[in-house]
Backbone as JSON, one array per atom type, in Angstrom:
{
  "sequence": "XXXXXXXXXXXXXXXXXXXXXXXXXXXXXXXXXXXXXXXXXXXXXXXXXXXXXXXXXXXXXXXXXXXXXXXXXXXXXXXXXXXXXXXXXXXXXXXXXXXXXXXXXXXXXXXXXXXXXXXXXXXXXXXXXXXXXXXXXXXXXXXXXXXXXXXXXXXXXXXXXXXXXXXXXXXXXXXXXXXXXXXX",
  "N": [[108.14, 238.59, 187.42], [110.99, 238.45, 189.62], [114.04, 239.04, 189.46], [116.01, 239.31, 190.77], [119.23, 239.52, 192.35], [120.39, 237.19, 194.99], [120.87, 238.49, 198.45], [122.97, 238.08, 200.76], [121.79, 238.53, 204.42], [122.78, 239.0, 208.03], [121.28, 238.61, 211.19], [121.59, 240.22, 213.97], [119.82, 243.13, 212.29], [120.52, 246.34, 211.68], [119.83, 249.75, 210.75], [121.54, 250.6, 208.81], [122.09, 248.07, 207.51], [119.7, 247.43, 206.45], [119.01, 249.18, 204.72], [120.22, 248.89, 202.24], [118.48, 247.3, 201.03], [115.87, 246.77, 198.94], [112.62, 246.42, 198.09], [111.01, 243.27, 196.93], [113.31, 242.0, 196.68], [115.21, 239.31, 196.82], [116.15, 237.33, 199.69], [118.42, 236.23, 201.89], [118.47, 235.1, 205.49], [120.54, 234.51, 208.18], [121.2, 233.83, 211.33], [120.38, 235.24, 214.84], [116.56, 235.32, 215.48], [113.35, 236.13, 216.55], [110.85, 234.15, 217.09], [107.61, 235.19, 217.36], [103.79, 235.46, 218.35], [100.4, 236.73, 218.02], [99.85, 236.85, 221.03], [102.0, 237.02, 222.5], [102.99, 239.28, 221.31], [101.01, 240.77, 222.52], [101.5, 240.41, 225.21], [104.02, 241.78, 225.24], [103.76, 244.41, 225.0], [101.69, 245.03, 227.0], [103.62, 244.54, 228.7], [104.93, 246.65, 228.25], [103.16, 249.36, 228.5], [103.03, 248.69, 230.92], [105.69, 249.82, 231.98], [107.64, 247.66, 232.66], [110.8, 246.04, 232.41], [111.13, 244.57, 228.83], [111.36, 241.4, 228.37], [112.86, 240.29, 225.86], [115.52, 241.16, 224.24], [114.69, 244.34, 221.59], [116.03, 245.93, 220.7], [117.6, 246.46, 217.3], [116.25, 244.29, 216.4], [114.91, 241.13, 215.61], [111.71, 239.59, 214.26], [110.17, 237.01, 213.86], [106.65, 235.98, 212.74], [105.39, 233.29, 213.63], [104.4, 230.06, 214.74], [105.84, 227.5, 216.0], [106.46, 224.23, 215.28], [106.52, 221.39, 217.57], [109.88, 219.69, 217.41], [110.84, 216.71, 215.61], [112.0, 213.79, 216.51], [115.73, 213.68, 216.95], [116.19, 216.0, 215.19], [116.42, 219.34, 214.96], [114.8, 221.54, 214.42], [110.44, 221.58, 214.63], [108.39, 222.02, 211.76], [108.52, 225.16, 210.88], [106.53, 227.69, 209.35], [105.65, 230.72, 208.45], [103.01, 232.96, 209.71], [100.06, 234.4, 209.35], [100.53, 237.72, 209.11], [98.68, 240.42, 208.98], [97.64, 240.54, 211.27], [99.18, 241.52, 213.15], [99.25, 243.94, 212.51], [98.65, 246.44, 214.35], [99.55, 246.07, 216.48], [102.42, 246.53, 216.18], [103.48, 249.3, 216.28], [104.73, 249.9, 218.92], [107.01, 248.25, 219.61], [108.45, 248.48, 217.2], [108.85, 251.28, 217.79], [111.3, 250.3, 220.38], [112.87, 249.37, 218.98], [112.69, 247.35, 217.08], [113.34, 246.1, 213.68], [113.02, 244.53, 212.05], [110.92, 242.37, 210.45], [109.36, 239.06, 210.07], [106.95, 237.19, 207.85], [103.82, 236.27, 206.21], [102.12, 237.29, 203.51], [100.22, 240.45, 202.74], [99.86, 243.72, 204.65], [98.56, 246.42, 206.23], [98.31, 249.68, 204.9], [98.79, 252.07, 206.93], [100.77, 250.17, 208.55], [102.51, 250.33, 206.57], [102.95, 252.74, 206.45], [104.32, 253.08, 208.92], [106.79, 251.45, 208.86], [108.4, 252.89, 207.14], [108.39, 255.45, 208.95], [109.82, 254.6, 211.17], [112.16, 253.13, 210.24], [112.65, 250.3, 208.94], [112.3, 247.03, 207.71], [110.01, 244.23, 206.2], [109.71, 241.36, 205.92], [109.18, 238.75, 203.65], [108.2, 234.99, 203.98], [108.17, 232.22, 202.31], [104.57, 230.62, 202.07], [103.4, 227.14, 202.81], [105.59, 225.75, 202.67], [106.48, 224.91, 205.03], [107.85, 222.84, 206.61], [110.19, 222.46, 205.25], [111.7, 225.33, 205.51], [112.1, 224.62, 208.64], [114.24, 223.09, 208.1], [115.95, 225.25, 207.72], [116.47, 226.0, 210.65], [118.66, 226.57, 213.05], [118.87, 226.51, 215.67], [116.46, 226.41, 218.22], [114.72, 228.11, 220.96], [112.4, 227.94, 223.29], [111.97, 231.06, 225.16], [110.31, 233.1, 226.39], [106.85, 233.49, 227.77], [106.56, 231.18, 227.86], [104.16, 230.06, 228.99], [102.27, 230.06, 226.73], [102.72, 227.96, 224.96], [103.31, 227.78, 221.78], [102.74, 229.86, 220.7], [104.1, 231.28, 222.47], [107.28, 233.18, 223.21], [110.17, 232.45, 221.15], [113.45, 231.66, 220.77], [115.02, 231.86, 218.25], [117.53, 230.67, 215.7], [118.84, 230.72, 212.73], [119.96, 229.74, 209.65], [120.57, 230.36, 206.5], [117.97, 231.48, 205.69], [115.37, 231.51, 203.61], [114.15, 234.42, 201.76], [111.79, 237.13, 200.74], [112.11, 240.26, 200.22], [109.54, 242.15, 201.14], [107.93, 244.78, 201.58], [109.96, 247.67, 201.68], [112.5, 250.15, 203.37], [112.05, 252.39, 202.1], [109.18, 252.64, 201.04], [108.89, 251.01, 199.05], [107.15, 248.72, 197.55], [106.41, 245.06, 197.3], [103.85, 243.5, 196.35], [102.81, 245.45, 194.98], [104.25, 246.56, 193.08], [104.52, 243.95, 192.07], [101.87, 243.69, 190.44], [101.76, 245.96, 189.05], [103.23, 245.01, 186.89], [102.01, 243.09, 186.05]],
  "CA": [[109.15, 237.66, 187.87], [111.58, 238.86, 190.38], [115.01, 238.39, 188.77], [117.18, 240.45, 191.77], [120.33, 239.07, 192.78], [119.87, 236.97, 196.32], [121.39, 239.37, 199.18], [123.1, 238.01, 202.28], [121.57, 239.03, 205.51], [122.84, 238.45, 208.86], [120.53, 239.03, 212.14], [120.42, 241.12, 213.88], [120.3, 244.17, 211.58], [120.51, 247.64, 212.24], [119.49, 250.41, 210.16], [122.49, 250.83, 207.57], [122.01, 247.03, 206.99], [118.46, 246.86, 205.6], [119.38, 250.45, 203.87], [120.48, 248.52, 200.75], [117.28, 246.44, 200.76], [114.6, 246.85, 197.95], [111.26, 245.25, 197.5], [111.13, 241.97, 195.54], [114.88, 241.21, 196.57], [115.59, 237.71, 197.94], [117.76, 237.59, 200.57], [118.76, 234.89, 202.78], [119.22, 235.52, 206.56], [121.09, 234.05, 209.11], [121.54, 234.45, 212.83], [119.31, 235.15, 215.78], [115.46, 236.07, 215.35], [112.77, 235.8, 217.61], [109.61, 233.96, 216.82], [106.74, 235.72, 217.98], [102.8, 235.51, 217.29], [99.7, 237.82, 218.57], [99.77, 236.82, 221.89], [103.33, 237.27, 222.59], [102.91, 240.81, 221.35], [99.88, 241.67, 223.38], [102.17, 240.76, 226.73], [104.97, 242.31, 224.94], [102.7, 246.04, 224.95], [100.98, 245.23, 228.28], [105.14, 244.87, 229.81], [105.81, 247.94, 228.29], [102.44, 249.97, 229.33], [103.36, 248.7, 232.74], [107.05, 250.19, 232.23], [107.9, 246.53, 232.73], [111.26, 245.62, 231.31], [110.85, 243.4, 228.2], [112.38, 240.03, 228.52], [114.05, 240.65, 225.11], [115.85, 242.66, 223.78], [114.13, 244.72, 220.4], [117.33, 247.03, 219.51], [117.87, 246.0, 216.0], [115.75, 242.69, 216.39], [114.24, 240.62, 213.9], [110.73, 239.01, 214.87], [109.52, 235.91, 212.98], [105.83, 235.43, 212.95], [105.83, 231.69, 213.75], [103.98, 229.14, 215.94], [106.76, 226.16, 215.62], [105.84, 222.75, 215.22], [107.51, 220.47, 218.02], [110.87, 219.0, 216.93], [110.82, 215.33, 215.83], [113.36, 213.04, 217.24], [117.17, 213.85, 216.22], [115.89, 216.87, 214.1], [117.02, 220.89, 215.77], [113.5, 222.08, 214.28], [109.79, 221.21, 213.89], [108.01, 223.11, 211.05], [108.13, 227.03, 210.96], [105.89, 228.37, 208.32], [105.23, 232.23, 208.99], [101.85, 233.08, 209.82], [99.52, 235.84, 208.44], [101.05, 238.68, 209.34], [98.3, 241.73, 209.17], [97.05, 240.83, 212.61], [99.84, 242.12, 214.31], [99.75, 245.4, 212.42], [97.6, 246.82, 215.39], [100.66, 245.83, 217.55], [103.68, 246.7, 215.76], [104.43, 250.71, 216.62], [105.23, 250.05, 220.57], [107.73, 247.48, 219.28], [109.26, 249.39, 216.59], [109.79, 252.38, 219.43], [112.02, 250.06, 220.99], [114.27, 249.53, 217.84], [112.56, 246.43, 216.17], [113.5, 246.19, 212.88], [112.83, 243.49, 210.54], [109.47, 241.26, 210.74], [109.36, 238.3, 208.83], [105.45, 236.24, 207.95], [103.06, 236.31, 204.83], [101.27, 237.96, 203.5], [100.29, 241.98, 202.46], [99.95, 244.46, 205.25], [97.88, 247.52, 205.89], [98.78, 251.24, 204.68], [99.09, 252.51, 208.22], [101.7, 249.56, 208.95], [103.44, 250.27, 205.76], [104.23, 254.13, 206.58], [105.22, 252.65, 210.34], [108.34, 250.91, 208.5], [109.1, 254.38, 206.44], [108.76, 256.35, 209.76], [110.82, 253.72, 211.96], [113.09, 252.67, 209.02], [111.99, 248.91, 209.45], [111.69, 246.5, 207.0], [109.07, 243.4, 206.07], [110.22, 240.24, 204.73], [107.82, 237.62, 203.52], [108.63, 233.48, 203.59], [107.4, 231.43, 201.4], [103.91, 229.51, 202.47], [103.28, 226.04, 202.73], [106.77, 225.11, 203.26], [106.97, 224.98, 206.5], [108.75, 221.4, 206.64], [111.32, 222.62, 204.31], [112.39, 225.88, 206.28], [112.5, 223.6, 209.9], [115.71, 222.77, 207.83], [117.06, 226.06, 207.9], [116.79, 226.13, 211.65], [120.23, 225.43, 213.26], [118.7, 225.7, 217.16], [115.66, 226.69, 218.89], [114.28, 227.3, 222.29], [111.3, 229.22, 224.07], [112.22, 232.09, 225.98], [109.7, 233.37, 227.2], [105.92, 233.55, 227.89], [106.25, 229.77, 227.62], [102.71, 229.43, 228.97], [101.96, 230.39, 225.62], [103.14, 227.47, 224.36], [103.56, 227.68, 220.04], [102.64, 231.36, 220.83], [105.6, 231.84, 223.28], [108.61, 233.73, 222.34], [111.27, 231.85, 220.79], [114.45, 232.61, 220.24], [115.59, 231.48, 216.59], [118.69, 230.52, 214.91], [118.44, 230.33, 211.31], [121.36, 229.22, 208.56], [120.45, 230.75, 204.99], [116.58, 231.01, 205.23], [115.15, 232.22, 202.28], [112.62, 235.13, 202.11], [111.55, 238.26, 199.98], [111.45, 241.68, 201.16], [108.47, 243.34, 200.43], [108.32, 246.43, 201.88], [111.58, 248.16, 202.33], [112.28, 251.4, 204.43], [111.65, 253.94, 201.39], [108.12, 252.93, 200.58], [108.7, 250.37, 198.08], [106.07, 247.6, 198.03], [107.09, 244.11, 196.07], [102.83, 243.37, 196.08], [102.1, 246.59, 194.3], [105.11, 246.08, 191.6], [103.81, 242.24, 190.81], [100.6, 244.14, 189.9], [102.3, 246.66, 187.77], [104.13, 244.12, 185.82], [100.69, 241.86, 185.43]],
  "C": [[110.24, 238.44, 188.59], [113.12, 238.06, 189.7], [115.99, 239.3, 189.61], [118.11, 238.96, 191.96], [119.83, 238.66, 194.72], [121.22, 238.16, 196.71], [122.03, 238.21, 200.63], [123.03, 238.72, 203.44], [122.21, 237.75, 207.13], [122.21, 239.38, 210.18], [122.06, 239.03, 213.17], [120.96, 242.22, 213.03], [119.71, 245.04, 212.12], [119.79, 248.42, 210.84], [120.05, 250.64, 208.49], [122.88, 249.2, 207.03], [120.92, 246.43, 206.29], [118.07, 248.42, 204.82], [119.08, 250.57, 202.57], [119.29, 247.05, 200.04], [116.25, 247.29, 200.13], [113.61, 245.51, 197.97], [111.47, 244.87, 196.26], [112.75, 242.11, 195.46], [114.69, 240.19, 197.43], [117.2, 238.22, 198.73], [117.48, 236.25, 201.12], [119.32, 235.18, 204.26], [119.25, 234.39, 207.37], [121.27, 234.33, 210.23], [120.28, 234.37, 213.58], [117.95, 236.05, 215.51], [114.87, 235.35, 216.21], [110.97, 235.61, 216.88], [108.4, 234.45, 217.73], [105.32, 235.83, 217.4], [102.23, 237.0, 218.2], [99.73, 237.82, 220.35], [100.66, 237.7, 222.65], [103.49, 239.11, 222.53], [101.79, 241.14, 221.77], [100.59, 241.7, 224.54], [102.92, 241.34, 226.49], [104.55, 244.16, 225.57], [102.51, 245.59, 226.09], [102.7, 245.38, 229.22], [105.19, 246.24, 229.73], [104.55, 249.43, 228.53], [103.03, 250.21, 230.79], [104.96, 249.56, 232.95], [107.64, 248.87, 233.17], [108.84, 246.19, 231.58], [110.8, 244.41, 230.35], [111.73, 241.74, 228.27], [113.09, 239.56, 226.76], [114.38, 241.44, 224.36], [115.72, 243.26, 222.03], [115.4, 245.25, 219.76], [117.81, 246.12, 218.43], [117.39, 244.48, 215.82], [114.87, 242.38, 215.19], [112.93, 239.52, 214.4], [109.89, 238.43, 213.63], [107.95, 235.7, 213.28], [105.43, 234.45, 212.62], [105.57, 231.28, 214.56], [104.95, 227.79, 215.68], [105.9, 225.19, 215.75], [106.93, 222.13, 216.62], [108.69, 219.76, 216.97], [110.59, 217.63, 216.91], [112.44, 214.98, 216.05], [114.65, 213.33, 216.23], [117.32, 215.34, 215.33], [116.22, 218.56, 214.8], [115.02, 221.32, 215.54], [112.21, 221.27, 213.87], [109.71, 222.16, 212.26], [108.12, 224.49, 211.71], [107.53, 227.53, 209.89], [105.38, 229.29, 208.95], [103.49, 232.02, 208.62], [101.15, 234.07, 209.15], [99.76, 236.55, 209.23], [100.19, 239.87, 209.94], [97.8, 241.57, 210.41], [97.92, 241.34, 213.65], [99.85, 243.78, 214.03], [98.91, 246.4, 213.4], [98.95, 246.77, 216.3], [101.89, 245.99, 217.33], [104.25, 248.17, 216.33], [105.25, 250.13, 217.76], [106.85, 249.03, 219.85], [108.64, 248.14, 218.42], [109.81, 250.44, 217.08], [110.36, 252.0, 220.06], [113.01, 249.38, 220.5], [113.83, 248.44, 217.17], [112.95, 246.89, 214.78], [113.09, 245.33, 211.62], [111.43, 242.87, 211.23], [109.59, 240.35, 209.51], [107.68, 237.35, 208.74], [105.36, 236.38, 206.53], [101.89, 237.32, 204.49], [101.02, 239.8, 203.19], [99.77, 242.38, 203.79], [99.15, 245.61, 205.14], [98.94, 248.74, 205.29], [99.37, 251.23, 205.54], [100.31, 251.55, 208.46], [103.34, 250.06, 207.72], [104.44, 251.59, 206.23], [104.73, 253.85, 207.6], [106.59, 252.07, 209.54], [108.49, 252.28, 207.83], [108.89, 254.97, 207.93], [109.74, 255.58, 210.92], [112.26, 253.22, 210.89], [113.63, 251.23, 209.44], [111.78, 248.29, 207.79], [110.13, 244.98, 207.07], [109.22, 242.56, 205.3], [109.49, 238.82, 204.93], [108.74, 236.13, 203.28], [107.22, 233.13, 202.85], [106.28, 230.37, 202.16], [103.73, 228.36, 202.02], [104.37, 225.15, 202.18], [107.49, 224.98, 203.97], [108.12, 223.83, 206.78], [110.32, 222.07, 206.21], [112.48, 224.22, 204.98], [112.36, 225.59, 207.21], [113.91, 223.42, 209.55], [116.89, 223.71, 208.11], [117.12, 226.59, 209.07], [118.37, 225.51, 212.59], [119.79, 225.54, 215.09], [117.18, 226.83, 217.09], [114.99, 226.52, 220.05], [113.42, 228.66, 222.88], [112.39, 229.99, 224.99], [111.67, 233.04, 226.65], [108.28, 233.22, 227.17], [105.61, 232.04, 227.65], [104.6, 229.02, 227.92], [101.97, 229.32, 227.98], [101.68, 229.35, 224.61], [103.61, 227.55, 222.51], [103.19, 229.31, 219.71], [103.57, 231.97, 221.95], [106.44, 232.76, 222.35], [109.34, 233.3, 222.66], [112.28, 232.32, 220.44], [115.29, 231.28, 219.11], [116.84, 231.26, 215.85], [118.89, 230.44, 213.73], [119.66, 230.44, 210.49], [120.57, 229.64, 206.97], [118.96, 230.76, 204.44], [116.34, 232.1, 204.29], [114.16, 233.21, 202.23], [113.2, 236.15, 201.25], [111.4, 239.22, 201.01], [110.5, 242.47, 200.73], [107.88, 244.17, 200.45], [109.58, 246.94, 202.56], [111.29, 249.32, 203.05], [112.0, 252.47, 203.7], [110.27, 253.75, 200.77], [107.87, 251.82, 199.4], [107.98, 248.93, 198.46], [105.51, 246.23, 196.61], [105.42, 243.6, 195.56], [102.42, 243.97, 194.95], [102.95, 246.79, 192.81], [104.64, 244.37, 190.65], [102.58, 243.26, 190.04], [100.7, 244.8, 188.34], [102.88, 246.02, 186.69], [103.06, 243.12, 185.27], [100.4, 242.33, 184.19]]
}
């Protein structure tokens, strides 16, 4: 059972702001993140092969893996329920070399991705699945920004008011999967 004290986070964070982050702490962040799935980060890598600026900007960014739902009428957000995560770990270094920092989805992660957050000093913070409906709420705006051909695999740019999520790999190695285990 995870009995940490929630944390307030506000996007975007830097280095000496996800410092004091441990696996299996709740936090709650706020501010601008950028929903992004696999696609999104395959043109992301092919811009930056090409030495093609990126159309946004990674330094201390926070990248939601999230296909949105359309907004219903009167409402800021559809659903956002994070996606499975390990398919981007193939695509994460280039991104992290240009200051990413946080990732938020579901799900456990390879090795190889894990020491990428200890050698970038990056965290990995998991939402809760199959309540997608219920964090839509804690959207306060949203709007594509780029690769819109993409559509629900575009990159969005995110607003979020007190969404709720675990961190479960922090930047020193600690891994909130591998502690549930220990405690089973």
């Amino acid at each position: 059972m995870i009995t940490k004290p929630q944390k307030e986070l506000t996007a975007p964070l830097d280095e000496a702001g996800i410092a004091r982050l441990k696996a299996g702490d709740m936090v709650s962040l706020s501010g601008k993140v950028y929903g992004a799935r696999d696609m999104a980060h395959q043109r992301l890598i092919s811009s930056l092969k090409k030495g093609e600026p990126l159309p946004i900007d990674l330094h201390n960014a926070v990248i939601f893996y999230v296909g949105p739902s359309p907004a219903p009428p009167h409402k800021k957000s559809g659903a956002v329920g994070p996606t499975t995560s390990a398919r981007m770990d193939n695509l994460t270094e280039p991104l992290l070399k240009q200051g990413l920092k946080v990732m938020i989805g579901k799900g456990r992660r390879s090795t190889a991705y894990r020491e990428l957050l200890k050698k970038y000093k990056a965290v990995y913070l998991v939402a809760i699945g199959g309540i997608a409906a219920y964090l839509g709420l804690k959207v306060t705006s949203i709007k594509p920004v780029a690769y819109t051909d993409l559509g629900a695999e575009a990159i969005y740019e995110i607003y979020l008011d007190r969404f709720p999520l675990f961190v479960a790999y922090d930047m020193w190695g600690g891994d909130m999967f591998e502690e549930a285990l220990r405690k089973e």
